XYZ file of C-alpha atoms in Angstrom:
567
model
C -143.184 -225.747 160.875
C -146.951 -226.652 160.986
C -147.703 -228.769 158.331
C -151.180 -227.084 157.826
C -151.877 -225.608 154.464
C -150.552 -222.032 154.213
C -154.015 -219.750 155.098
C -155.046 -216.837 153.382
C -153.654 -213.675 154.164
C -154.923 -211.599 157.178
C -153.952 -209.010 159.586
C -154.274 -208.111 163.195
C -152.087 -206.325 165.577
C -150.071 -209.062 166.616
C -148.986 -209.852 162.934
C -148.683 -206.128 162.399
C -146.084 -206.308 165.074
C -144.504 -209.635 163.679
C -144.249 -207.904 160.329
C -142.758 -204.603 161.338
C -140.299 -206.646 163.666
C -139.153 -208.701 160.533
C -139.035 -206.193 157.897
C -136.085 -204.175 160.753
C -134.243 -207.184 160.767
C -134.689 -207.454 164.508
C -134.318 -211.261 165.755
C -132.596 -211.274 162.671
C -135.403 -211.889 160.686
C -136.364 -214.958 162.655
C -140.030 -215.540 163.981
C -140.333 -218.414 166.741
C -143.510 -218.607 168.623
C -144.429 -220.877 170.875
C -147.739 -222.298 172.429
C -146.702 -223.042 176.523
C -149.604 -225.103 177.724
C -149.709 -226.503 181.857
C -150.053 -230.152 181.930
C -152.597 -229.615 184.369
C -155.578 -230.223 182.485
C -157.152 -230.728 179.221
C -157.213 -228.330 176.306
C -160.311 -226.532 175.826
C -161.428 -224.074 172.663
C -159.923 -221.143 174.253
C -156.377 -223.099 173.574
C -157.762 -223.582 169.951
C -157.734 -219.836 169.546
C -153.869 -219.884 170.774
C -152.982 -222.816 169.167
C -154.430 -221.265 165.828
C -152.601 -218.301 166.074
C -148.627 -219.317 167.437
C -148.715 -221.996 164.930
C -150.701 -219.962 162.041
C -148.217 -216.848 162.378
C -145.001 -219.399 162.149
C -146.621 -220.843 159.213
C -147.177 -217.752 157.458
C -143.463 -216.268 157.765
C -140.740 -218.097 155.820
C -138.856 -220.405 158.219
C -140.902 -219.580 161.022
C -141.083 -222.086 163.654
C -143.762 -222.866 166.402
C -142.459 -224.780 169.682
C -144.731 -227.029 171.793
C -143.451 -226.617 175.631
C -144.973 -227.945 178.319
C -144.961 -225.435 181.652
C -144.614 -228.632 183.867
C -142.922 -226.266 187.146
C -145.938 -227.552 189.708
C -145.518 -231.037 190.706
C -148.829 -231.047 192.601
C -150.936 -230.941 189.609
C -149.365 -232.158 186.463
C -149.466 -235.206 184.849
C -148.682 -237.309 182.246
C -152.071 -238.270 180.778
C -152.223 -234.842 180.549
C -149.183 -234.155 178.349
C -150.288 -236.838 175.789
C -153.834 -235.420 175.413
C -152.256 -232.191 174.701
C -149.792 -233.309 171.808
C -153.244 -235.784 170.526
C -155.414 -231.983 170.720
C -152.694 -230.029 168.728
C -152.109 -232.654 166.277
C -156.170 -233.114 165.731
C -156.125 -229.414 165.260
C -153.864 -229.839 162.405
C -150.329 -228.739 163.808
C -147.392 -230.444 163.876
C -144.168 -229.095 166.192
C -141.508 -231.416 163.897
C -138.897 -231.740 166.849
C -139.249 -228.869 169.017
C -141.083 -230.091 171.748
C -139.698 -228.732 174.834
C -140.402 -228.968 179.128
C -139.541 -226.347 181.469
C -138.629 -229.200 183.918
C -135.639 -229.916 181.501
C -134.294 -226.281 182.665
C -134.707 -227.056 185.889
C -130.887 -226.952 186.413
C -130.443 -223.643 184.287
C -133.056 -221.984 186.168
C -131.585 -222.677 189.487
C -128.175 -221.386 188.419
C -129.916 -218.019 186.997
C -131.312 -217.889 190.512
C -128.448 -218.142 192.323
C -126.957 -215.322 189.694
C -129.720 -213.046 190.897
C -128.678 -213.205 194.214
C -125.035 -212.822 193.975
C -126.175 -209.875 191.973
C -127.842 -208.668 195.387
C -131.677 -208.956 193.127
C -132.809 -211.905 195.031
C -133.241 -212.272 198.572
C -134.640 -215.659 200.757
C -137.415 -214.564 202.809
C -139.182 -216.310 205.972
C -142.114 -214.659 206.212
C -145.377 -216.725 206.662
C -147.821 -216.936 203.595
C -150.190 -214.712 205.996
C -147.508 -212.201 206.993
C -146.170 -212.206 203.119
C -150.116 -211.087 201.854
C -149.857 -208.389 204.691
C -146.560 -206.800 204.119
C -147.208 -206.512 200.080
C -150.029 -203.659 200.868
C -153.008 -203.383 198.135
C -153.757 -201.551 195.138
C -153.998 -197.958 196.930
C -151.318 -198.851 199.277
C -147.670 -199.630 199.411
C -146.188 -202.965 200.498
C -143.110 -203.110 203.481
C -140.147 -204.391 202.736
C -139.638 -207.969 204.420
C -137.646 -208.008 207.512
C -135.385 -210.179 206.064
C -134.812 -208.603 202.295
C -131.467 -207.379 203.898
C -129.772 -210.485 204.651
C -126.616 -210.622 202.684
C -125.344 -212.436 199.604
C -123.511 -215.179 201.507
C -126.614 -216.007 203.465
C -129.508 -215.706 201.023
C -126.930 -218.099 199.110
C -126.379 -220.360 202.116
C -130.120 -220.789 202.723
C -131.200 -221.201 198.979
C -128.651 -223.895 199.010
C -130.211 -225.892 201.641
C -133.706 -225.385 200.451
C -132.382 -227.230 197.324
C -130.600 -229.927 199.582
C -134.322 -230.387 201.431
C -133.040 -228.900 205.099
C -136.740 -227.105 205.385
C -140.406 -228.002 205.306
C -142.778 -226.603 202.913
C -143.524 -222.870 203.336
C -140.501 -222.360 205.540
C -138.409 -220.093 203.117
C -139.478 -218.922 199.863
C -136.881 -217.301 197.397
C -138.135 -213.612 195.903
C -137.207 -210.836 193.831
C -135.957 -207.431 195.083
C -137.668 -205.106 192.882
C -139.868 -202.077 194.397
C -142.185 -202.915 197.319
C -143.964 -199.697 196.607
C -144.687 -200.411 192.927
C -148.142 -199.657 191.495
C -147.716 -203.377 190.157
C -148.254 -205.758 192.676
C -146.377 -208.314 190.537
C -143.349 -206.038 190.986
C -143.442 -205.732 194.695
C -141.201 -208.870 195.234
C -142.291 -212.019 193.741
C -142.021 -215.337 194.627
C -139.255 -217.207 192.437
C -138.939 -220.230 194.271
C -141.031 -222.273 196.564
C -140.321 -225.497 198.598
C -142.518 -228.857 197.382
C -141.404 -231.982 199.023
C -143.714 -233.411 196.094
C -142.431 -235.497 193.481
C -142.569 -234.072 189.502
C -143.953 -236.439 187.360
C -140.668 -236.350 185.114
C -137.984 -235.428 187.834
C -139.238 -237.600 190.570
C -137.502 -236.557 194.120
C -134.267 -234.658 192.694
C -135.723 -231.217 193.181
C -138.029 -230.001 196.274
C -137.666 -226.488 195.344
C -139.509 -225.351 192.028
C -139.613 -222.367 189.943
C -142.749 -219.477 190.137
C -144.287 -219.620 186.294
C -143.619 -215.950 186.363
C -139.797 -216.801 186.771
C -139.370 -220.202 184.497
C -141.960 -219.088 181.986
C -139.661 -215.965 180.208
C -136.530 -217.833 181.000
C -137.790 -220.723 179.425
C -138.766 -218.026 176.181
C -135.119 -216.918 176.251
C -133.497 -220.331 176.242
C -135.378 -221.419 173.396
C -134.677 -218.035 171.520
C -138.671 -217.349 171.265
C -139.009 -214.020 169.582
C -142.684 -213.382 170.175
C -144.075 -214.557 173.416
C -147.855 -214.449 172.729
C -150.093 -214.549 175.618
C -153.816 -213.283 177.173
C -154.636 -210.257 178.591
C -154.497 -211.612 182.519
C -150.530 -211.546 181.843
C -150.280 -207.759 180.362
C -149.511 -206.849 184.274
C -146.815 -209.430 184.639
C -145.202 -208.259 181.462
C -142.771 -205.880 183.177
C -142.054 -209.040 185.481
C -141.122 -211.099 182.346
C -138.967 -207.981 180.999
C -137.490 -207.549 184.589
C -136.337 -211.343 184.483
C -135.009 -211.526 181.264
C -132.668 -208.247 181.429
C -131.576 -208.994 184.927
C -130.573 -212.700 184.090
C -129.033 -211.444 181.092
C -130.262 -214.160 178.499
C -128.750 -213.864 174.939
C -132.253 -213.476 173.797
C -134.628 -210.962 174.739
C -138.748 -212.217 173.715
C -141.349 -209.717 173.212
C -144.442 -210.663 175.224
C -147.526 -209.429 173.695
C -150.680 -210.194 174.905
C -154.222 -210.779 173.012
C -157.756 -211.344 174.338
C -158.808 -214.612 175.532
C -161.683 -216.503 174.331
C -164.993 -216.315 176.256
C -168.011 -218.508 174.559
C -171.457 -217.907 175.903
C -173.302 -220.808 178.316
C -169.977 -222.757 179.024
C -167.082 -223.210 181.274
C -163.517 -222.000 179.766
C -161.660 -222.212 183.506
C -159.421 -225.367 184.142
C -160.577 -225.185 187.434
C -163.974 -224.898 187.251
C -163.432 -227.805 184.342
C -161.425 -229.835 186.824
C -164.351 -229.529 189.549
C -166.800 -230.597 187.087
C -164.980 -234.097 186.085
C -163.779 -234.604 189.680
C -167.438 -233.971 191.105
C -168.888 -236.433 188.219
C -171.259 -233.472 187.414
C -170.247 -234.637 183.766
C -168.736 -237.769 182.151
C -165.054 -237.031 181.745
C -162.717 -234.731 180.410
C -164.233 -235.660 176.441
C -167.975 -235.512 178.031
C -169.576 -233.513 174.444
C -171.016 -231.222 176.640
C -167.695 -229.509 177.735
C -165.702 -227.038 175.423
C -162.304 -229.518 175.774
C -161.087 -230.230 172.517
C -161.602 -233.874 173.538
C -165.465 -233.588 174.228
C -166.017 -230.959 171.175
C -164.462 -233.988 168.813
C -166.603 -236.842 170.304
C -169.452 -234.443 169.953
C -168.467 -234.171 166.209
C -166.923 -230.880 165.872
C -164.332 -231.490 162.643
C -160.544 -229.677 163.151
C -161.466 -227.356 160.219
C -164.681 -225.699 162.027
C -162.681 -225.175 164.758
C -159.950 -223.556 162.126
C -162.450 -221.332 160.328
C -163.958 -220.276 163.842
C -161.120 -219.197 165.226
C -159.962 -217.103 162.425
C -163.244 -215.266 162.059
C -163.172 -213.940 165.887
C -159.813 -212.361 164.896
C -157.463 -211.406 167.347
C -158.417 -208.510 169.471
C -157.083 -206.537 172.606
C -160.379 -206.327 174.597
C -161.484 -209.227 176.381
C -165.065 -210.116 174.595
C -167.376 -213.067 174.391
C -168.527 -214.772 171.889
C -171.837 -216.135 171.035
C -171.776 -220.312 171.075
C -173.919 -219.782 167.979
C -171.188 -218.458 166.065
C -169.383 -221.541 166.797
C -172.026 -223.534 165.605
C -172.476 -221.924 162.292
C -169.025 -222.854 161.510
C -169.706 -226.658 162.467
C -172.840 -226.694 160.170
C -171.006 -224.935 157.428
C -168.235 -227.106 157.425
C -170.418 -230.871 157.732
C -172.477 -229.334 155.301
C -170.065 -229.881 152.987
C -168.790 -233.514 154.380
C -171.169 -235.353 156.092
C -172.649 -238.198 154.252
C -177.308 -238.289 154.679
C -178.784 -241.049 156.122
C -182.255 -241.186 157.290
C -183.035 -242.013 161.327
C -185.881 -241.835 163.548
C -185.458 -240.174 167.285
C -188.537 -240.934 168.478
C -189.924 -244.158 166.457
C -193.718 -243.734 165.355
C -194.671 -247.399 163.378
C -196.413 -246.759 160.005
C -198.347 -249.582 158.153
C -198.546 -248.970 154.028
C -202.036 -251.237 153.736
C -201.718 -251.204 150.192
C -198.433 -252.028 149.860
C -197.585 -255.735 149.183
C -196.842 -257.941 152.369
C -193.433 -259.287 152.205
C -192.273 -256.924 149.242
C -188.944 -254.837 149.808
C -187.438 -252.603 147.076
C -184.369 -250.929 147.194
C -184.514 -247.251 146.491
C -181.679 -244.985 145.761
C -180.765 -241.982 147.969
C -178.088 -239.060 147.868
C -175.538 -239.490 149.580
C -174.320 -235.557 149.543
C -176.259 -233.557 147.313
C -173.424 -230.329 147.755
C -171.205 -233.355 146.871
C -171.857 -235.405 143.916
C -168.671 -237.076 143.886
C -170.294 -238.715 147.202
C -172.608 -240.771 145.360
C -175.780 -242.504 146.416
C -176.937 -245.828 148.453
C -179.694 -247.986 148.490
C -182.164 -247.610 151.326
C -184.986 -250.807 151.812
C -188.257 -250.024 151.578
C -191.009 -252.001 152.842
C -194.777 -252.251 154.172
C -194.201 -251.433 157.839
C -192.057 -248.132 158.523
C -190.894 -245.859 161.143
C -191.406 -242.563 161.269
C -190.934 -239.885 163.307
C -193.534 -238.904 166.131
C -193.418 -235.203 165.303
C -194.157 -235.747 161.971
C -197.728 -236.368 163.156
C -200.235 -234.300 164.390
C -204.151 -235.976 164.664
C -205.567 -232.262 164.911
C -203.007 -230.424 163.094
C -202.510 -226.554 163.822
C -201.866 -224.207 161.438
C -199.089 -224.199 158.928
C -198.476 -227.854 160.018
C -197.934 -229.839 156.682
C -196.817 -233.145 157.494
C -199.163 -236.158 158.265
C -202.061 -236.109 159.956
C -205.636 -238.006 159.081
C -206.676 -237.914 155.724
C -203.671 -235.434 154.496
C -200.664 -236.674 152.381
C -196.992 -236.407 152.562
C -193.994 -237.527 150.519
C -191.998 -240.077 151.857
C -188.355 -239.428 151.116
C -186.807 -241.057 147.906
C -190.080 -243.052 147.837
C -193.771 -242.617 147.491
C -196.501 -240.327 148.638
C -198.971 -241.481 150.878
C -202.081 -240.337 152.766
C -202.978 -241.204 156.598
C -206.352 -243.406 156.583
C -206.476 -244.353 160.079
C -204.647 -244.006 163.477
C -204.368 -246.875 166.185
C -204.266 -245.862 169.832
C -203.539 -247.503 172.984
C -206.824 -248.305 174.569
C -205.255 -246.946 178.460
C -203.440 -243.894 177.434
C -205.089 -243.022 174.353
C -201.506 -242.296 172.480
C -201.327 -243.065 168.925
C -199.425 -246.117 168.523
C -199.490 -246.974 165.056
C -200.880 -244.924 161.355
C -202.720 -246.810 158.464
C -201.600 -245.284 155.100
C -202.291 -245.976 151.644
C -199.546 -244.959 149.219
C -199.604 -244.081 145.737
C -197.465 -246.451 143.333
C -197.400 -243.837 140.623
C -195.351 -241.559 142.713
C -192.470 -243.103 142.824
C -189.177 -241.129 140.935
C -189.820 -242.365 137.551
C -193.309 -242.850 137.519
C -196.101 -241.392 135.834
C -197.398 -239.038 139.137
C -193.642 -238.034 140.470
C -193.977 -234.835 139.815
C -196.974 -234.593 141.980
C -196.656 -231.768 144.621
C -197.362 -232.249 148.108
C -196.354 -229.676 150.872
C -193.879 -231.537 153.271
C -191.677 -234.587 152.625
C -190.999 -236.949 155.883
C -187.761 -238.812 156.408
C -188.390 -242.982 157.258
C -186.809 -245.972 157.965
C -188.056 -249.420 157.205
C -189.337 -251.557 160.254
C -187.879 -254.817 159.118
C -184.217 -253.463 158.091
C -183.823 -250.603 160.838
C -180.925 -251.084 163.186
C -181.149 -250.091 167.123
C -179.630 -246.599 168.302
C -179.249 -244.491 171.256
C -178.985 -241.014 170.275
C -177.598 -238.311 173.149
C -178.871 -234.542 172.097
C -177.084 -231.980 174.006
C -177.522 -228.554 175.088
C -175.699 -226.107 176.463
C -173.739 -226.640 179.773
C -174.858 -223.962 181.608
C -178.166 -221.814 181.750
C -176.095 -218.575 182.767
C -173.101 -217.740 181.863
C -170.106 -217.848 184.737
C -168.974 -214.745 183.823
C -172.466 -213.243 185.567
C -173.139 -215.463 188.460
C -172.289 -213.912 191.655
C -168.848 -214.701 193.571
C -171.100 -215.960 196.530
C -173.263 -218.486 194.857
C -171.906 -222.005 193.982
C -171.615 -221.720 190.414
C -172.557 -225.335 189.526
C -176.119 -224.368 190.956
C -176.699 -222.971 187.002
C -175.816 -226.077 185.394
C -178.194 -227.226 182.608
C -180.446 -230.076 183.897
C -180.912 -230.791 180.544
C -177.677 -230.273 179.062
C -178.106 -234.343 178.070
C -181.121 -235.956 176.796
C -180.999 -239.658 176.109
C -183.131 -241.238 173.398
C -182.574 -245.045 173.793
C -185.289 -246.467 171.250
C -184.140 -244.846 167.879
C -184.111 -246.531 164.926
C -181.458 -245.926 161.696
C -180.766 -247.306 158.211
C -179.195 -249.926 157.609
C -176.451 -248.514 155.762
C -174.842 -247.142 159.288
C -174.478 -251.459 160.600
C -170.392 -251.027 160.419
C -170.496 -247.175 160.768
C -167.018 -246.507 162.638
C -166.689 -244.177 165.761
C -165.739 -240.676 165.120
C -167.615 -241.103 161.645
C -170.198 -238.168 161.188
C -173.298 -237.995 159.493
C -176.568 -235.900 158.914
C -179.601 -237.204 159.871
C -181.788 -235.513 157.030
C -184.176 -232.750 158.685
C -182.787 -233.530 162.250
C -178.972 -232.808 162.437
C -175.411 -233.382 162.285
C -174.232 -236.665 164.554
C -171.358 -238.061 165.425
C -171.078 -242.071 165.821
C -170.222 -242.545 169.584
C -167.147 -244.959 170.762
C -169.782 -246.176 173.314
C -171.378 -247.930 170.227
C -171.633 -251.584 170.321
C -173.010 -254.154 167.630
C -175.936 -254.607 169.582
C -176.688 -251.188 169.313
C -175.103 -248.031 167.947
C -174.636 -244.792 169.723
C -174.389 -241.377 168.260
C -173.929 -237.433 169.639
C -175.864 -234.863 168.242
C -173.000 -232.557 166.992
C -175.404 -229.663 166.225
C -179.137 -228.936 165.070
C -180.291 -228.089 161.918
C -182.153 -224.797 161.720
C -185.832 -226.012 161.951
C -188.360 -223.165 160.515
C -191.342 -225.442 162.440
C -189.782 -225.341 165.358
C -189.857 -221.353 165.529
C -193.390 -220.999 164.714
C -194.798 -223.935 166.652
C -193.165 -221.750 169.612
C -194.127 -218.220 168.553
C -198.215 -219.917 168.759
C -197.479 -221.373 172.052
C -199.413 -219.407 174.362
C -197.620 -218.066 177.009
């Protein structure tokens, strides 16, 4: 059973089916679901929806169980690395399968026996057509298929050939085992589908014990039946496979009869949700591995700073539907903001440093100012932040010639420094060669500190800062959407990778952060005040911290400035 706290009561068409079945005593009132990934890649946000659904339904029903099963029937693509990563991701998301972890490869002998049983019943045969001829004989969506000339082989000949296939007598592609169903069926999946193929490839768990491997559409329903799954929940692309699922279970005569139910898969804008395409990105080094924070993999989202609580809330909010739809990435970001707003401590960081000197502040003096760790959580307490004569502020908080509605620092204007004093800009230092502003000269009003006589004096803007003498160097990585266009909208004859966003990652190597972050652990999430939510990256070292931007804060000024920019 899942160990995640029981969620609030919710309803959707799948839960209604489960409730109706349970009330009618179907499956003796049992509820057994499963999450059955193929260990041929890393899990992504789409899998999170399935994980939350399957484990959630088990958790919501007393005595319910959700299995974790590796559907590892394809030795050419599977790897123990993926098996471990899948387990890590499911646990990170907040679920536990207890002792209910299974592998389809554990069932190879039983699956073989089921196949032999179909041959003996005259419901399966060994076909020796080439792959090209098999496609031709299969027919089209508008034309029925044709029977293979090998379809009439005797039971004895089929049994002999199938046993010799297992014994390794034939090279790859020589023969396949096919179900004998209906070559004229309007459902192409029922036109004598392949049940077994010859593959002289070692399996990561069974080694060279097998050289024939079951097809997914054969192994999957039987694995469900052998495990006593009651509700086999899968995505809509398997809807046309359901008649084959039921045919296999019925004609193999299993004791249990699972029910397949399909729901709409999760599609998110401006990212890639295909394992094949994700693998392509990784292998071509277009991203920095499976945990690249630009990817929708759970490893990537975790490294970027997304929380399992936010992902679960997102999956609950989008619900379960019968029709495919595309969800805006902004919705996922909304749930991340909502969650991190409650839990992330606030700190100050300057992404694009601009030196600022307070001329009337005593040289060598350092004050420790009290800063609130999280205004949403009083129990988080406060911290001490050093303040000195020389500071860094962000370049974006200064304009020498400010546009309308820009209320931050500019010559002759005053602003409040967060947790500190009101300052006034009295001078600007520029690089004589480039004209670039390199330093601001300011004065401060000592009476405007908290507790001072002028502490309540109003100014139009408050900006963040760090003390130059105490700041820690950091690299900050800013992430944007992976794609410039939704992959589903890219014409089939175009290379989809040409639509990757060239600005999906911006590295800022000279950032400054407050000293309270000196010992921050990788994976720790914080809010950089006025900037966004960030996560300490494993690339951090004692000499330089590295942070990944999880998500921005809502930026009213950016909208104003964009609206004012001439087009």
